[in-house]
Coordinates of C-alpha atoms and ligand atoms in Angstrom, one line a residue:
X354 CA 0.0 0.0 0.0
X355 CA 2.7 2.4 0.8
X356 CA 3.8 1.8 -2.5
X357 CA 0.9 2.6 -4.0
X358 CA 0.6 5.9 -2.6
X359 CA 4.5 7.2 -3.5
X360 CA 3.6 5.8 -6.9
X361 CA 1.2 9.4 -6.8
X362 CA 3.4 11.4 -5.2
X363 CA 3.8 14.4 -7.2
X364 CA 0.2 13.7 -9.0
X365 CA -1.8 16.5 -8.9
X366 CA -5.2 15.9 -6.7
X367 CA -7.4 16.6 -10.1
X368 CA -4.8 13.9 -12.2
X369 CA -5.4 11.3 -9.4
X370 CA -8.8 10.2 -11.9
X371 CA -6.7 9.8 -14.7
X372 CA -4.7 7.0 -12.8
X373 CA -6.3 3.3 -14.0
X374 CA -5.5 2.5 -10.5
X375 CA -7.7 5.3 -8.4
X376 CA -10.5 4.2 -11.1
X377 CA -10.8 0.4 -10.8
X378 CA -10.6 1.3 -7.1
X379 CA -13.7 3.6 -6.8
X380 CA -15.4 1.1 -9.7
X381 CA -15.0 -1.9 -7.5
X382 CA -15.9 0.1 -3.9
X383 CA -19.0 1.8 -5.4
X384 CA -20.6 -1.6 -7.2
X385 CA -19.8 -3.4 -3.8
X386 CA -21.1 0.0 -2.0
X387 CA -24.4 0.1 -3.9
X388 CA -25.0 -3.5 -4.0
X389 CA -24.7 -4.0 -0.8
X390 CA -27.2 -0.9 0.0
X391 CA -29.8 -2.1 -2.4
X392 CA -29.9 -5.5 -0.3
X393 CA -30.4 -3.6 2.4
X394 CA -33.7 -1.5 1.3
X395 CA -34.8 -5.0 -0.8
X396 CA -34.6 -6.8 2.4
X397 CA -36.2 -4.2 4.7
X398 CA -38.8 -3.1 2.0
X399 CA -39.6 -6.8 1.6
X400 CA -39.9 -8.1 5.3
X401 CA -42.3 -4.3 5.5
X402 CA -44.7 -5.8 2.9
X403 CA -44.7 -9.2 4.0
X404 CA -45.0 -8.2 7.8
X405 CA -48.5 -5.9 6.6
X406 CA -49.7 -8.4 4.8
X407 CA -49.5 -11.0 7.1
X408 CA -51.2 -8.9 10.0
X409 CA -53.7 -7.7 7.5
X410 CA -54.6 -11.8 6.9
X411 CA -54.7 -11.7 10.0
X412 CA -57.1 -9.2 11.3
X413 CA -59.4 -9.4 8.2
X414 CA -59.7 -13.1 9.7
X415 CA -60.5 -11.8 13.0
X416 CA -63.2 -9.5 12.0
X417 CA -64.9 -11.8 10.0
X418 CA -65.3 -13.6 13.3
X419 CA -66.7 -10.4 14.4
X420 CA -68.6 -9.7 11.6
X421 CA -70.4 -13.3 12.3
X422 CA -71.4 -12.8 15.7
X423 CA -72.8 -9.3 14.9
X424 CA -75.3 -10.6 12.6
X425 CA -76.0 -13.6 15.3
X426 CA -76.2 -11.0 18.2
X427 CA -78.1 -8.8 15.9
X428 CA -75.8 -5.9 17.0
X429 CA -76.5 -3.7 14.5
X430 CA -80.6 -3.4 15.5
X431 CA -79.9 -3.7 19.2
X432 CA -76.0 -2.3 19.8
X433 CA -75.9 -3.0 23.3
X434 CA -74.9 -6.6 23.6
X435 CA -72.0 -6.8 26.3
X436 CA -70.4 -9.7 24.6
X437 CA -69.8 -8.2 21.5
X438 CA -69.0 -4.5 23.1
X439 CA -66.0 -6.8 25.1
X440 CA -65.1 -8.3 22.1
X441 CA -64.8 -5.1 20.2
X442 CA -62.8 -3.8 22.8
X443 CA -60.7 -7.0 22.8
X444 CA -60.1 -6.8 19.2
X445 CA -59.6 -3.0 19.7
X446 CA -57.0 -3.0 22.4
X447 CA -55.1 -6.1 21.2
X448 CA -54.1 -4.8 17.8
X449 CA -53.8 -1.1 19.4
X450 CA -56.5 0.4 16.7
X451 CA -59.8 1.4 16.5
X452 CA -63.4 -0.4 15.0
X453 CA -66.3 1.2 13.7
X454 CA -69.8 -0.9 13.4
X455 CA -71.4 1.0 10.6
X456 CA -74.8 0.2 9.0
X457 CA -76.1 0.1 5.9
X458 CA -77.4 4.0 6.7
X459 CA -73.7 5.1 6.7
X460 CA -74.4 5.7 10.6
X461 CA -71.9 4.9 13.1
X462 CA -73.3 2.6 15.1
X463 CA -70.3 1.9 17.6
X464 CA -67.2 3.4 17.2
X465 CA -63.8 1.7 20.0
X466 CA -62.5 5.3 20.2
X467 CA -66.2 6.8 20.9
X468 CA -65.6 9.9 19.1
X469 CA -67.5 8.9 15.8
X470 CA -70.0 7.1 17.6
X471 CA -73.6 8.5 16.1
X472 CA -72.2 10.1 12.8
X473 CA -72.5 9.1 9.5
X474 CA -69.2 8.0 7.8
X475 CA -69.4 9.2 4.1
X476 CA -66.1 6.8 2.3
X477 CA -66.0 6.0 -1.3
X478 CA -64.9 2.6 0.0
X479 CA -67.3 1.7 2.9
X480 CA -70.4 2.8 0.2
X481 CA -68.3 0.7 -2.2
X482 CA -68.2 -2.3 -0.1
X483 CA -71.9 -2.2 1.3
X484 CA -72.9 -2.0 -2.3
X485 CA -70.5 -5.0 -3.1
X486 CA -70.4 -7.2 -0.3
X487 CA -67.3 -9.5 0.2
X488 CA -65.5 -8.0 -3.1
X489 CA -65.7 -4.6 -1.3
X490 CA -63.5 -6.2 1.5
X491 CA -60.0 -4.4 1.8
X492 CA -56.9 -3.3 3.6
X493 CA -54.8 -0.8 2.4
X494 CA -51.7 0.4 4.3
X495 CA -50.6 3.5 5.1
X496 CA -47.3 3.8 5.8
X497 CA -46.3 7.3 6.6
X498 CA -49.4 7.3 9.3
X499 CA -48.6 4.0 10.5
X500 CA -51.4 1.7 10.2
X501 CA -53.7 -0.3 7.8
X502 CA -57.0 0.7 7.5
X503 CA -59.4 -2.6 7.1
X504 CA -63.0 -2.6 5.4
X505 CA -64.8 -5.9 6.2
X506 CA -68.2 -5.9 5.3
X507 CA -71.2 -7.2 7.7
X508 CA -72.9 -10.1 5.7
X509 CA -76.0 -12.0 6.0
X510 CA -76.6 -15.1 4.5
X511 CA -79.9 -16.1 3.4
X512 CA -80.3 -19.8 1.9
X513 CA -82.8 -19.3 -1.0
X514 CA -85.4 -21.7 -2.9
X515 CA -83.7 -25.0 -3.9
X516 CA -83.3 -24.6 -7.6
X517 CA -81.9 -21.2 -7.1
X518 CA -79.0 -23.1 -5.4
X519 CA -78.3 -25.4 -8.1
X520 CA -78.6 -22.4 -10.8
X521 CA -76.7 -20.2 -8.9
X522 CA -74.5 -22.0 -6.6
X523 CA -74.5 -19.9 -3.9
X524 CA -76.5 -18.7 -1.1
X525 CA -77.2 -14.9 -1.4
X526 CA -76.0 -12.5 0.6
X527 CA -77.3 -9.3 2.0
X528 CA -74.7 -6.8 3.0
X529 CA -76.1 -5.1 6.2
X530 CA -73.0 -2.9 7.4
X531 CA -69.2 -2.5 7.1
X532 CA -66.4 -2.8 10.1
X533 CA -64.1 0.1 9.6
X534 CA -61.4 -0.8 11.1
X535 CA -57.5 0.9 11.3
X536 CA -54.9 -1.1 13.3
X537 CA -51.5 0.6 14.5
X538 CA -48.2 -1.1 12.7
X539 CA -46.3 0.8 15.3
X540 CA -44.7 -3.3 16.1
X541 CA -43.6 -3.8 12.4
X542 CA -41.9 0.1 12.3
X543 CA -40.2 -1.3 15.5
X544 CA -39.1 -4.3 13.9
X545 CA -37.7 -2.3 10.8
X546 CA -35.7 -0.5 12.9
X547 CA -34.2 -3.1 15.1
X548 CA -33.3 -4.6 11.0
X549 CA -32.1 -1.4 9.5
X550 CA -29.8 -0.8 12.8
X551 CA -28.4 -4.2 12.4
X552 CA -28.2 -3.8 8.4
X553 CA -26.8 -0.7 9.2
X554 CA -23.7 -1.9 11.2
X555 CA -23.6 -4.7 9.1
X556 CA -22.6 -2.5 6.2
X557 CA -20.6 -0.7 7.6
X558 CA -18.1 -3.8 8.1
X559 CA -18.8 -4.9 4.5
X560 CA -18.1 -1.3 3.3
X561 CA -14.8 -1.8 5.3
X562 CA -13.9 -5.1 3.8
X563 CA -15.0 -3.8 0.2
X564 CA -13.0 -1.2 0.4
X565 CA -9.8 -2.7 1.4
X566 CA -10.6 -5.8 -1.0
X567 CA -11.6 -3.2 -3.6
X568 CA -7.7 -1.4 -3.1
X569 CA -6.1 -4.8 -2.7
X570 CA -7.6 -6.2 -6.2
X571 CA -6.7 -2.5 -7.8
X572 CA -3.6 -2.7 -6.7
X573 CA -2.9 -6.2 -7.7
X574 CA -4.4 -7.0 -11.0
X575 CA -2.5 -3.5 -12.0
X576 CA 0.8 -4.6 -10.7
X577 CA 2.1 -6.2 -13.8
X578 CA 2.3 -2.2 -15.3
X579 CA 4.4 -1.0 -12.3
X580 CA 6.6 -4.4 -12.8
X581 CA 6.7 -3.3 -16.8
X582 CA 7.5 0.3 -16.2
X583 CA 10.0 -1.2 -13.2
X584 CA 11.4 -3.2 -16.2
X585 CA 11.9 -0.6 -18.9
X586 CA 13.5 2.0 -16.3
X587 CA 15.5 -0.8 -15.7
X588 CA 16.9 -0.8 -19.0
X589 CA 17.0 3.1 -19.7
X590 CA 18.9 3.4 -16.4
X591 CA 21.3 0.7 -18.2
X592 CA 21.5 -2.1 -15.9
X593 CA 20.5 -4.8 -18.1
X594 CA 19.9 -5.3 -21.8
X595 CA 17.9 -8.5 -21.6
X596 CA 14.0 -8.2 -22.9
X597 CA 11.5 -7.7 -20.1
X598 CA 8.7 -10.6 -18.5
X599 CA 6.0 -10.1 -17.2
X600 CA 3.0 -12.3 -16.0
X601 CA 0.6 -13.6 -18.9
X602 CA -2.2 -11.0 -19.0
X603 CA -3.3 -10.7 -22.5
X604 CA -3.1 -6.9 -22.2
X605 CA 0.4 -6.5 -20.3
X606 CA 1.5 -9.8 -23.0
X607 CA 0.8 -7.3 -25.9
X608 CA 2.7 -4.2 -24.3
X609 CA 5.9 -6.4 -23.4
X610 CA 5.7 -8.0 -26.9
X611 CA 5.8 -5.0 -28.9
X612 CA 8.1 -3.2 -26.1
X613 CA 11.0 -6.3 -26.8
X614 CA 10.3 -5.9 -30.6
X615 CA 11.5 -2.0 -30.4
X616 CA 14.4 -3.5 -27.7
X617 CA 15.5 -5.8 -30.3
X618 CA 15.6 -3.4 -32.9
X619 CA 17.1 -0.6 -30.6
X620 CA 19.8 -3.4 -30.4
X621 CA 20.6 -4.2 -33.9
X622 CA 20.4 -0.9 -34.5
X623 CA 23.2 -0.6 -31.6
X624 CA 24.7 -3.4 -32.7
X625 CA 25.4 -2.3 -36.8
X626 CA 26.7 1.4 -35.1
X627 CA 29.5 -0.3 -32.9
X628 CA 30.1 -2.4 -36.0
X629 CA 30.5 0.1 -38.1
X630 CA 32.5 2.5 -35.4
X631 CA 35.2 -0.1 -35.3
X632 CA 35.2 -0.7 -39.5
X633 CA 36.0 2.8 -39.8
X634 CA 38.4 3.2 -36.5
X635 CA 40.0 0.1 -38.1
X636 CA 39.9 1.2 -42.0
X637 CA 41.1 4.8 -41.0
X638 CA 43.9 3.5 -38.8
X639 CA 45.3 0.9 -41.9
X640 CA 46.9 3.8 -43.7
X641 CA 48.3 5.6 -40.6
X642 CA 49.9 2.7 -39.6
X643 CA 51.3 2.3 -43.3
X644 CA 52.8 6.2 -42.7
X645 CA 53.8 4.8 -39.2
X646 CA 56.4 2.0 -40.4
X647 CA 57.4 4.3 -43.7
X648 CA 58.5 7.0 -41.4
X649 CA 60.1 5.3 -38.9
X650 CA 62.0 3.2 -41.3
X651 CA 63.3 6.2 -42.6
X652 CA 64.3 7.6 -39.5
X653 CA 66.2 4.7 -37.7
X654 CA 68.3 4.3 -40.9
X655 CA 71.1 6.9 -41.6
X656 CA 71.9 8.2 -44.8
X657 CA 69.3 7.5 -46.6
X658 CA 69.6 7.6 -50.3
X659 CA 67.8 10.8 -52.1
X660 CA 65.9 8.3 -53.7
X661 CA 64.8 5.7 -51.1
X662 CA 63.4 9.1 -49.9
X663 CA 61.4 10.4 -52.6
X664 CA 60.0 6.8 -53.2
X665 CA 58.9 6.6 -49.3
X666 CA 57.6 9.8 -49.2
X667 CA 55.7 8.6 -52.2
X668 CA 54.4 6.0 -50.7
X669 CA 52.7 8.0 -47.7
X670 CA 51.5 10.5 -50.1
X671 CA 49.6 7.6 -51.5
X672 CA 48.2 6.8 -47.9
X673 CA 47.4 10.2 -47.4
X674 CA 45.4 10.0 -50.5
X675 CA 43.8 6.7 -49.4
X676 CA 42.8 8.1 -45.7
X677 CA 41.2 11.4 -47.7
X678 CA 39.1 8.6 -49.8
X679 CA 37.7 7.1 -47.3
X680 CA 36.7 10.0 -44.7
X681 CA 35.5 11.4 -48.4
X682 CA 33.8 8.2 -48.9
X683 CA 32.0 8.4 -45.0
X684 CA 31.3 11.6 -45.0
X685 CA 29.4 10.9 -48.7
X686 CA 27.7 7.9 -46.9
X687 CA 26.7 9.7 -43.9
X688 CA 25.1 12.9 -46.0
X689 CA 22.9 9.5 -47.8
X690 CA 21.8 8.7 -44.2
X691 CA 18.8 11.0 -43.9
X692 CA 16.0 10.7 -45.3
X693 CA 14.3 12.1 -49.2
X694 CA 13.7 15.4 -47.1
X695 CA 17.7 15.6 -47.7
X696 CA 17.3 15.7 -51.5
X697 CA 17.4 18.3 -54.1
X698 CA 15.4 17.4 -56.3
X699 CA 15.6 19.3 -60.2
X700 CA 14.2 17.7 -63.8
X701 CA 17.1 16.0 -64.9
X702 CA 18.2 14.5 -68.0
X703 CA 19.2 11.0 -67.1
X704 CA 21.3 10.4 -70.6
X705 CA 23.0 13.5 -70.6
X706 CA 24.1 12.8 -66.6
X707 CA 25.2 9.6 -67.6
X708 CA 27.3 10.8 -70.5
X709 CA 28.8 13.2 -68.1
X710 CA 29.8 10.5 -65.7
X711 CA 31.2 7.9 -68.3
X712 CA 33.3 10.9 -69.4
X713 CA 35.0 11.5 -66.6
X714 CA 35.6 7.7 -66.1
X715 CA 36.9 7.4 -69.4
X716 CA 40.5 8.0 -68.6
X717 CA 41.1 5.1 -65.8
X718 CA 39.1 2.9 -68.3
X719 CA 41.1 3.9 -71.4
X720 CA 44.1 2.5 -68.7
X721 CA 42.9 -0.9 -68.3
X722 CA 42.0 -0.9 -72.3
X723 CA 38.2 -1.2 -71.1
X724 CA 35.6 -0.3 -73.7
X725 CA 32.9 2.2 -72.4
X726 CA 29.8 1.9 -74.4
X727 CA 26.2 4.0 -73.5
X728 CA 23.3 2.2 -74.7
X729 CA 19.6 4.4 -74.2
X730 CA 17.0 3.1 -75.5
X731 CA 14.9 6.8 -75.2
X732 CA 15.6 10.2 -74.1
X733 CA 14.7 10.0 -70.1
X734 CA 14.0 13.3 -68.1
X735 CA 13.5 12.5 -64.1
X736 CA 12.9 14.4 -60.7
X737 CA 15.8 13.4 -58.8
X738 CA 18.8 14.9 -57.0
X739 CA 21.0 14.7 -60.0
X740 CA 24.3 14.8 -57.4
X741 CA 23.7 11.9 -55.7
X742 CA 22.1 9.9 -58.5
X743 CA 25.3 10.5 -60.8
X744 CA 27.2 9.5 -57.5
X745 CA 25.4 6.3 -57.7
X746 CA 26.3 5.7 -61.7
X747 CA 29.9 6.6 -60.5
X748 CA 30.1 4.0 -58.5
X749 CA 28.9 1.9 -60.6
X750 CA 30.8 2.3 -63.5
X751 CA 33.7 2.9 -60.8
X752 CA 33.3 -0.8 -59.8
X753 CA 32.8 -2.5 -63.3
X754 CA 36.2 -0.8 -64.5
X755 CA 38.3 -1.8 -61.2
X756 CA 36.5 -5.3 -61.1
X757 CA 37.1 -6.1 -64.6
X758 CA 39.6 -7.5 -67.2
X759 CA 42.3 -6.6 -69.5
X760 CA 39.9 -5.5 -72.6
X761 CA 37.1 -6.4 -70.6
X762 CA 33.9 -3.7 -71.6
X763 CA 31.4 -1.9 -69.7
X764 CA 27.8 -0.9 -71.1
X765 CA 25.3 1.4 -69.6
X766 CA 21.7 0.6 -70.8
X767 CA 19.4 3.5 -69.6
X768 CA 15.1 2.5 -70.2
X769 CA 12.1 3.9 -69.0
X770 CA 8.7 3.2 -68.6
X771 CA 5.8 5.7 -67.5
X772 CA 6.8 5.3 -63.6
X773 CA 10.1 4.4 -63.6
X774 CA 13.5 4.9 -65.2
X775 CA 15.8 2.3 -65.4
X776 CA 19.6 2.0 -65.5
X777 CA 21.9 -1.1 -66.0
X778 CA 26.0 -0.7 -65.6
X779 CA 26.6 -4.2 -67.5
X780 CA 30.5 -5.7 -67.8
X781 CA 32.3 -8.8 -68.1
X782 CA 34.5 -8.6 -65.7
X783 CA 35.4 -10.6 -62.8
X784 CA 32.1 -11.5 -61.1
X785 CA 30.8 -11.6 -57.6
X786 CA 30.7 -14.9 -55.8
X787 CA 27.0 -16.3 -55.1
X788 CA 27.4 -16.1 -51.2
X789 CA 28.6 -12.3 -51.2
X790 CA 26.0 -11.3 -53.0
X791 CA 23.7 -10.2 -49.8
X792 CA 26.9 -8.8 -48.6
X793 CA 28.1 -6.6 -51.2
X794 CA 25.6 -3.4 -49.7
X795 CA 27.8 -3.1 -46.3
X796 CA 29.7 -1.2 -45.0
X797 CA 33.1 -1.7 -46.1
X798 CA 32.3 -5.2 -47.7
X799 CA 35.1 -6.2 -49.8
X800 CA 34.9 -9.4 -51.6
X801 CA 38.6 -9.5 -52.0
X802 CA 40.1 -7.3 -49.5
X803 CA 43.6 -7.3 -50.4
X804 CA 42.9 -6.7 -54.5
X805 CA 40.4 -4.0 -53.6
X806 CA 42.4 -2.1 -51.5
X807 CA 45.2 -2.5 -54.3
X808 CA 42.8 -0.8 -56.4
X809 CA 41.7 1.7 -54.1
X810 CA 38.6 0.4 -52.6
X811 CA 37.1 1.6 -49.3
X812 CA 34.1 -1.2 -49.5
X813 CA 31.7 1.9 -49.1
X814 CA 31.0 2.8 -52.6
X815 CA 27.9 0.4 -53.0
X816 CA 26.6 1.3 -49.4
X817 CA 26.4 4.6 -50.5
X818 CA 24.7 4.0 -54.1
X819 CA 22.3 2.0 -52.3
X820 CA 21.3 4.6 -49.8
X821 CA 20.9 7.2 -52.8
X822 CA 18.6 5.1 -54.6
X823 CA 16.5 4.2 -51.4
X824 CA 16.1 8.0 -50.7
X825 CA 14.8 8.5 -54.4
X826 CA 12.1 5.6 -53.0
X827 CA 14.1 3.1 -55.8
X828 CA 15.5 -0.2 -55.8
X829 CA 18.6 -1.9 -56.7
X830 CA 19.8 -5.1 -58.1
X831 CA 22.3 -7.3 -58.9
X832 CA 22.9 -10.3 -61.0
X833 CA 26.4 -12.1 -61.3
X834 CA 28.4 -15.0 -62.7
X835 CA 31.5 -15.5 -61.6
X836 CA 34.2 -15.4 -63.9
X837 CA 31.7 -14.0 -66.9
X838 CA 30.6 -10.7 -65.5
X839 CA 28.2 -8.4 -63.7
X840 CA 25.2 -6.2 -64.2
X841 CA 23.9 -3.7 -61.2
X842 CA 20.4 -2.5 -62.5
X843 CA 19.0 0.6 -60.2
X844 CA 15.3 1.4 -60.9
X845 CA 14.3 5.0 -59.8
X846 CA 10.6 6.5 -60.0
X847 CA 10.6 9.4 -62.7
X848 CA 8.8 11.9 -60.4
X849 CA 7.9 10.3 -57.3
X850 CA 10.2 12.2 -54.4
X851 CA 8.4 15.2 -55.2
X852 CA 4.8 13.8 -55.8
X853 CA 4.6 11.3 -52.5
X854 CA 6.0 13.5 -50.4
Ligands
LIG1561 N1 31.0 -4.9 -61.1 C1 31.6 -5.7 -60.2 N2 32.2 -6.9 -60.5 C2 32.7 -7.6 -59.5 N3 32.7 -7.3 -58.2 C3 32.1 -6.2 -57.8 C4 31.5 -5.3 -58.8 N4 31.0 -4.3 -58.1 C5 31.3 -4.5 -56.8 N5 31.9 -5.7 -56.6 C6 32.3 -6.3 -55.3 O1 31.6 -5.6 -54.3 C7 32.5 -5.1 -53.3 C8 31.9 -3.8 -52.8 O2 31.9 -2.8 -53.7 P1 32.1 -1.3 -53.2 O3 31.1 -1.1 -52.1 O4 32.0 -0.4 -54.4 O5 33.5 -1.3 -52.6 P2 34.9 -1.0 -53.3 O6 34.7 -0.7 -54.7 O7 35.5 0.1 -52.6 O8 35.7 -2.2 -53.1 C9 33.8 -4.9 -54.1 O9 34.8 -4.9 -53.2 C10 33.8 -6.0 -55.0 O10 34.3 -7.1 -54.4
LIG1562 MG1 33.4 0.8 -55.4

C-alpha cells in the first residue's frame, strides 16, 4: 500500500482520476457499496410488505369472526350486547387500533375510540363495499401514518329456494353494514428499525472489507504495469539489456511484446553502429599505420639515399590520398543517411548525366583498355537529385572498371517506362561470388580485401549508391556470374520524391 501511494506522489489531486489505479478502485468500492445498499432496502422493504400483509390476513380473519357474531347477536338493531361491546374492545386494544360498526345507513353505530360514535361516515370505499359485499373487502396500508386501515363488510346469508342453489351456486347474501377498522403497525416500524440498525452496522463492516478488498484487487491486477515500467526504467537506467517478463495477461503480453520488438531493434540498431564504429576506426587507422612503419624506417636508418626518400615519401603521399578517400567516402555515406527530405530534387536529363559520368571515367578505363559503351533506348528526363544519382552511376561504373579484365567492356543501358526509369551498368569482368552477393551493400564489404584495396577500394561505394537510390524511393539489383561478368540495375521512379512526399 505504501507503494501505491508514493507511486502518486507528485500527482496533482485533479490527475489522481486519470490514474487506471484510483478508477478500478472507486469502480469496485461503489458496485460493492451500492450492491450492498440495495440489499439492504430490498430486504427491509420486503420483510415491510410481507409483515403488513401477514397482520392484514390476519385481522381481516378476525373481523370476519366479528362480523359473524354481529349478525348472530343482531348488533346492528340492538347495539348493546356486552359480549360483542367486550369483544370489540378485545379486538380493539389487542391490535392497538380502533373499530367502527357502521350500518347500511352510513351511521356509526359503535365506534372503540367513541368519538365517531352517532355520525354518519361518508367513504367512497365503505359505500363501495356495502354496495358489493365480500369483493368490497379491503386493507390498504398507510405507511407514513402508520397503520392499515381494514374494510370488512357485515354479511347475512340467506339460503334461497332450492333450484336457485343449483342455478346459482350460492346462497345470497345481503350486505347489512361495514367494520371500519384501522390497526397501528407501530410493532412492524419497530421491527424495521431493530433490521435497519443491524443492516446498518452490518454494512458498515462490509463497506470496510469492500474497500480494502476493492484497493487490494486494484492494486494487484495493475501490478504487472508497475513491474513493466520497473522493467523498462530498468533498462534506460542501463542495468541490463535482456527483454523484459511479465506475468501472462493478455493486455500486459501485448505491451511487453511490442516493447521487446522495439528493444530488439534498438539493439541491432546498436549493434550495426559499434560495427561500423570499429570498421572505420579500423579502416582509418590501416593507412596511418602504413605512414607509421614508412616513417620510422626512414628515421632509424642513416643516410638514406635521395631516392629511397622520394620513393617513401611517395608511398605516404599515396596513404594520405587513401585516408582522404575514405573519410571522403564516410562523409558521402553519412550525408545519404537522412531521409528524401535531404534531396534536391531538379528535372534532370538521365542520358546527358550519364554521359557526363562515363566521361569522366573514361580516362582510368582507357588505362585498363576497357571499352565504355552508352546504350539508351529513349531520351529519359527524371525528378531526382542529380548529385547523388550521378554519385550512384559513378560508383557503378567505378566498380565495373576496377573489377574487370584486360579488354574487358562496360555498357550502360538506360530505359524507361511511365513510372520508372531504369539503368543497368553491364561488364564482363570478374564477377561476384553467389554467397557475397547479400553482402556486397555493407559497409566496407570487400569481396577481396587485399585486390580492392590495391585498387583503391574503401568497400563503401555500394553502401552509398544504395542509400541514394533508397532516398529517391528506388531499388537496386544485382545479378552475377563469376568469372563471366556483372550487371547492377538501379530502378528510380521518374517523379515520385516530389509527388509522394
Ligand atoms: N562490377 C563488379 N564486379 C565484381 N565485383 C564487384 C563489382 N562491383 C562490386 N563488386 C564487389 O563488391 C565489393 C563492394 O563494392 P564497393 O562497395 O563499391 O567497394 P569497393 O569498390 O570500394 O571495393 C567490391 O569490393 C567487389 O568485391
Ligand atoms: Mg566501389
Amino acid at each position: 500500500m505504501a507503494d501505491m501511494i508514493n507511486t502518486y506522489n507528485g500527482l496533482k489531486f485533479k490527475d489522481i482520476f486519470k490514474s487506471l489505479r484510483v478508477r478500478f478502485f472507486i469502480i469496485v468500492a461503489v458496485t460493492g457499496l451500492v450492491s450492498c445498499i440495495c440489499m439492504h432496502w430490498i430486504i427491509l422493504d420486503s420483510y415491510e410488505n410481507r409483515a403488513v400483509s401477514v397482520k392484514s390476513t390476519e385481522v381481516q380473519t378476525q373481523l370476519r369472526i366479528l362480523a359473524n357474531h354481529l349478525i348472530f347477536y343482531n348488533y346492528l338493531q340492538s347495539p348493546s350486547s356486552e359480549v360483542i361491546n367486550a369483544e370489540l374492545d378485545m379486538l380493539a386494544n389487542l391490535y392497538d387500533g380502533r373499530v367502527m360498526v357502521i350500518n347500511d345507513d352510513l351511521k356509526v353505530v359503535k365506534d372503540t375510540y367513541s368519538i365517531s360514535q352517532g355520525k354518519t361516515i361518508i367513504s367512497e370505499e365503505v359505500v363501495n363495499c356495502l354496495k358489493t359485499g365480500s369483493r368490497g373487502m379491503l386493507s390498504k396500508y398507510d405507511q407514513s401514518n402508520g397503520y392499515i386501515e381494514l374494510i370488512t363488510p357485515i354479511v347475512e346469508t340467506q339460503v334461497i329456494e332450492e333450484q336457485d342453489v343449483s342455478e346459482y351456486g350460492n346462497p345470497n347474501e345481503v350486505v347489512r353494514g361495514v367494520l371500519l377498522t384501522s390497526v397501528s403497525t407501530d410493532t412492524i416500524a419497530t421491527t424495521m428499525d431493530i433490521l435497519s440498525h443491524r443492516a446498518s452496522i452490518i454494512e458498515v463492516l462490509i463497506a470496510l472489507i469492500i474497500i480494502v478488498f476493492a484497493a487490494l484487487v486494484s492494486y494487484g491486477l495493475l501490478k504487472p504495469f508497475d513491474r513493466i515500467t520497473a522493467a523498462i526504467n530498468d533498462l534506460k537506467e542501463g542495468y541490463t539489456d535482456k527483454p523484459i517478463v511479465g506475468p501472462n495477461y493478455i493486455e500486459t503480453e501485448a505491451i511487453i511484446k511490442a516493447f521487446n520488438a522495439l528493444l530488439r531493434r534498438m539493439k541491432t540498431l546498436d549493434d550495426s553502429r559499434q560495427e561500423f564504429v570499429s570498421n572505420v576506426s579500423h579502416e582509418l587507422k590501416t593507412p596511418i599505420t602504413s605512414m607509421k612503419i614508412l616513417a620510422d624506417s626512414l628515421l632509424t636508418q642513416e643516410d638514406v639515399p635521395n631516392e629511397v626518400y622520394k620513393e617513401f615519401m611517395n608511398d605516404i603521399s599515396h596513404e594520405v590520398d587513401r585516408e582522404d578517400k575514405i573519410i571522403n567516402d564516410l562523409l558521402a555515406l553519412v550525408k545519404m543517411d537522412k531521409t528524401s527530405a535531404g534531396l534536391s530534387i531538379t528535372s534532370v536529363d538521365v542520358v546527358a548525366l550519364t554521359e557526363s559520368v562515363l566521361k569522366r571515367m573514361r580516362p582510368i578505363a582507357r588505362k585498363h583498355n576497357i571499352e565504355l559503351i552508352l546504350d539508351s533506348k529513349r531520351a529519359v528526363t527524371a525528378e531526382i537529385d542529380e548529385v547523388k544519382i550521378s554519385l550512384v552511376i559513378m560508383n557503378l561504373v567505378e566498380n565495373a572498371i576496377k573489377y574487370n579484365n584486360e579488354n574487358g567492356f562496360v555498357r550502360v543501358e538506360i530505359d524507361a517506362d511511365h513510372q520508372y526509369f531504369y539503368l543497368s551498368v553491364v561488364d564482363n569482368g570478374v564477377g561476384i561470388p553467389e554467397e557475397s552477393l547479400d553482402h556486397i551493400y555493407e559497409r566496407f564489404y570487400r569481396v577481396d580485401k587485399s585486390r580492392s584495396r590495391e585498387i583503391g577500394g574503401t568497400g563503401l561505394g555500394l553502401a552509398i549508391a544504395r542509400n541514394a537510390v533508397i532516398m529517391h524511393r528506388g531499388s537496386i539489383d544485382v545479378k552475377s556470374t563469376l568469372g563471366e561478368g556483372t550487371t547492377f540495375t538501379i530502378k528510380i521512379p521518374l517523379s515520385s520524391v516530389g509527388a509522394k512526399q
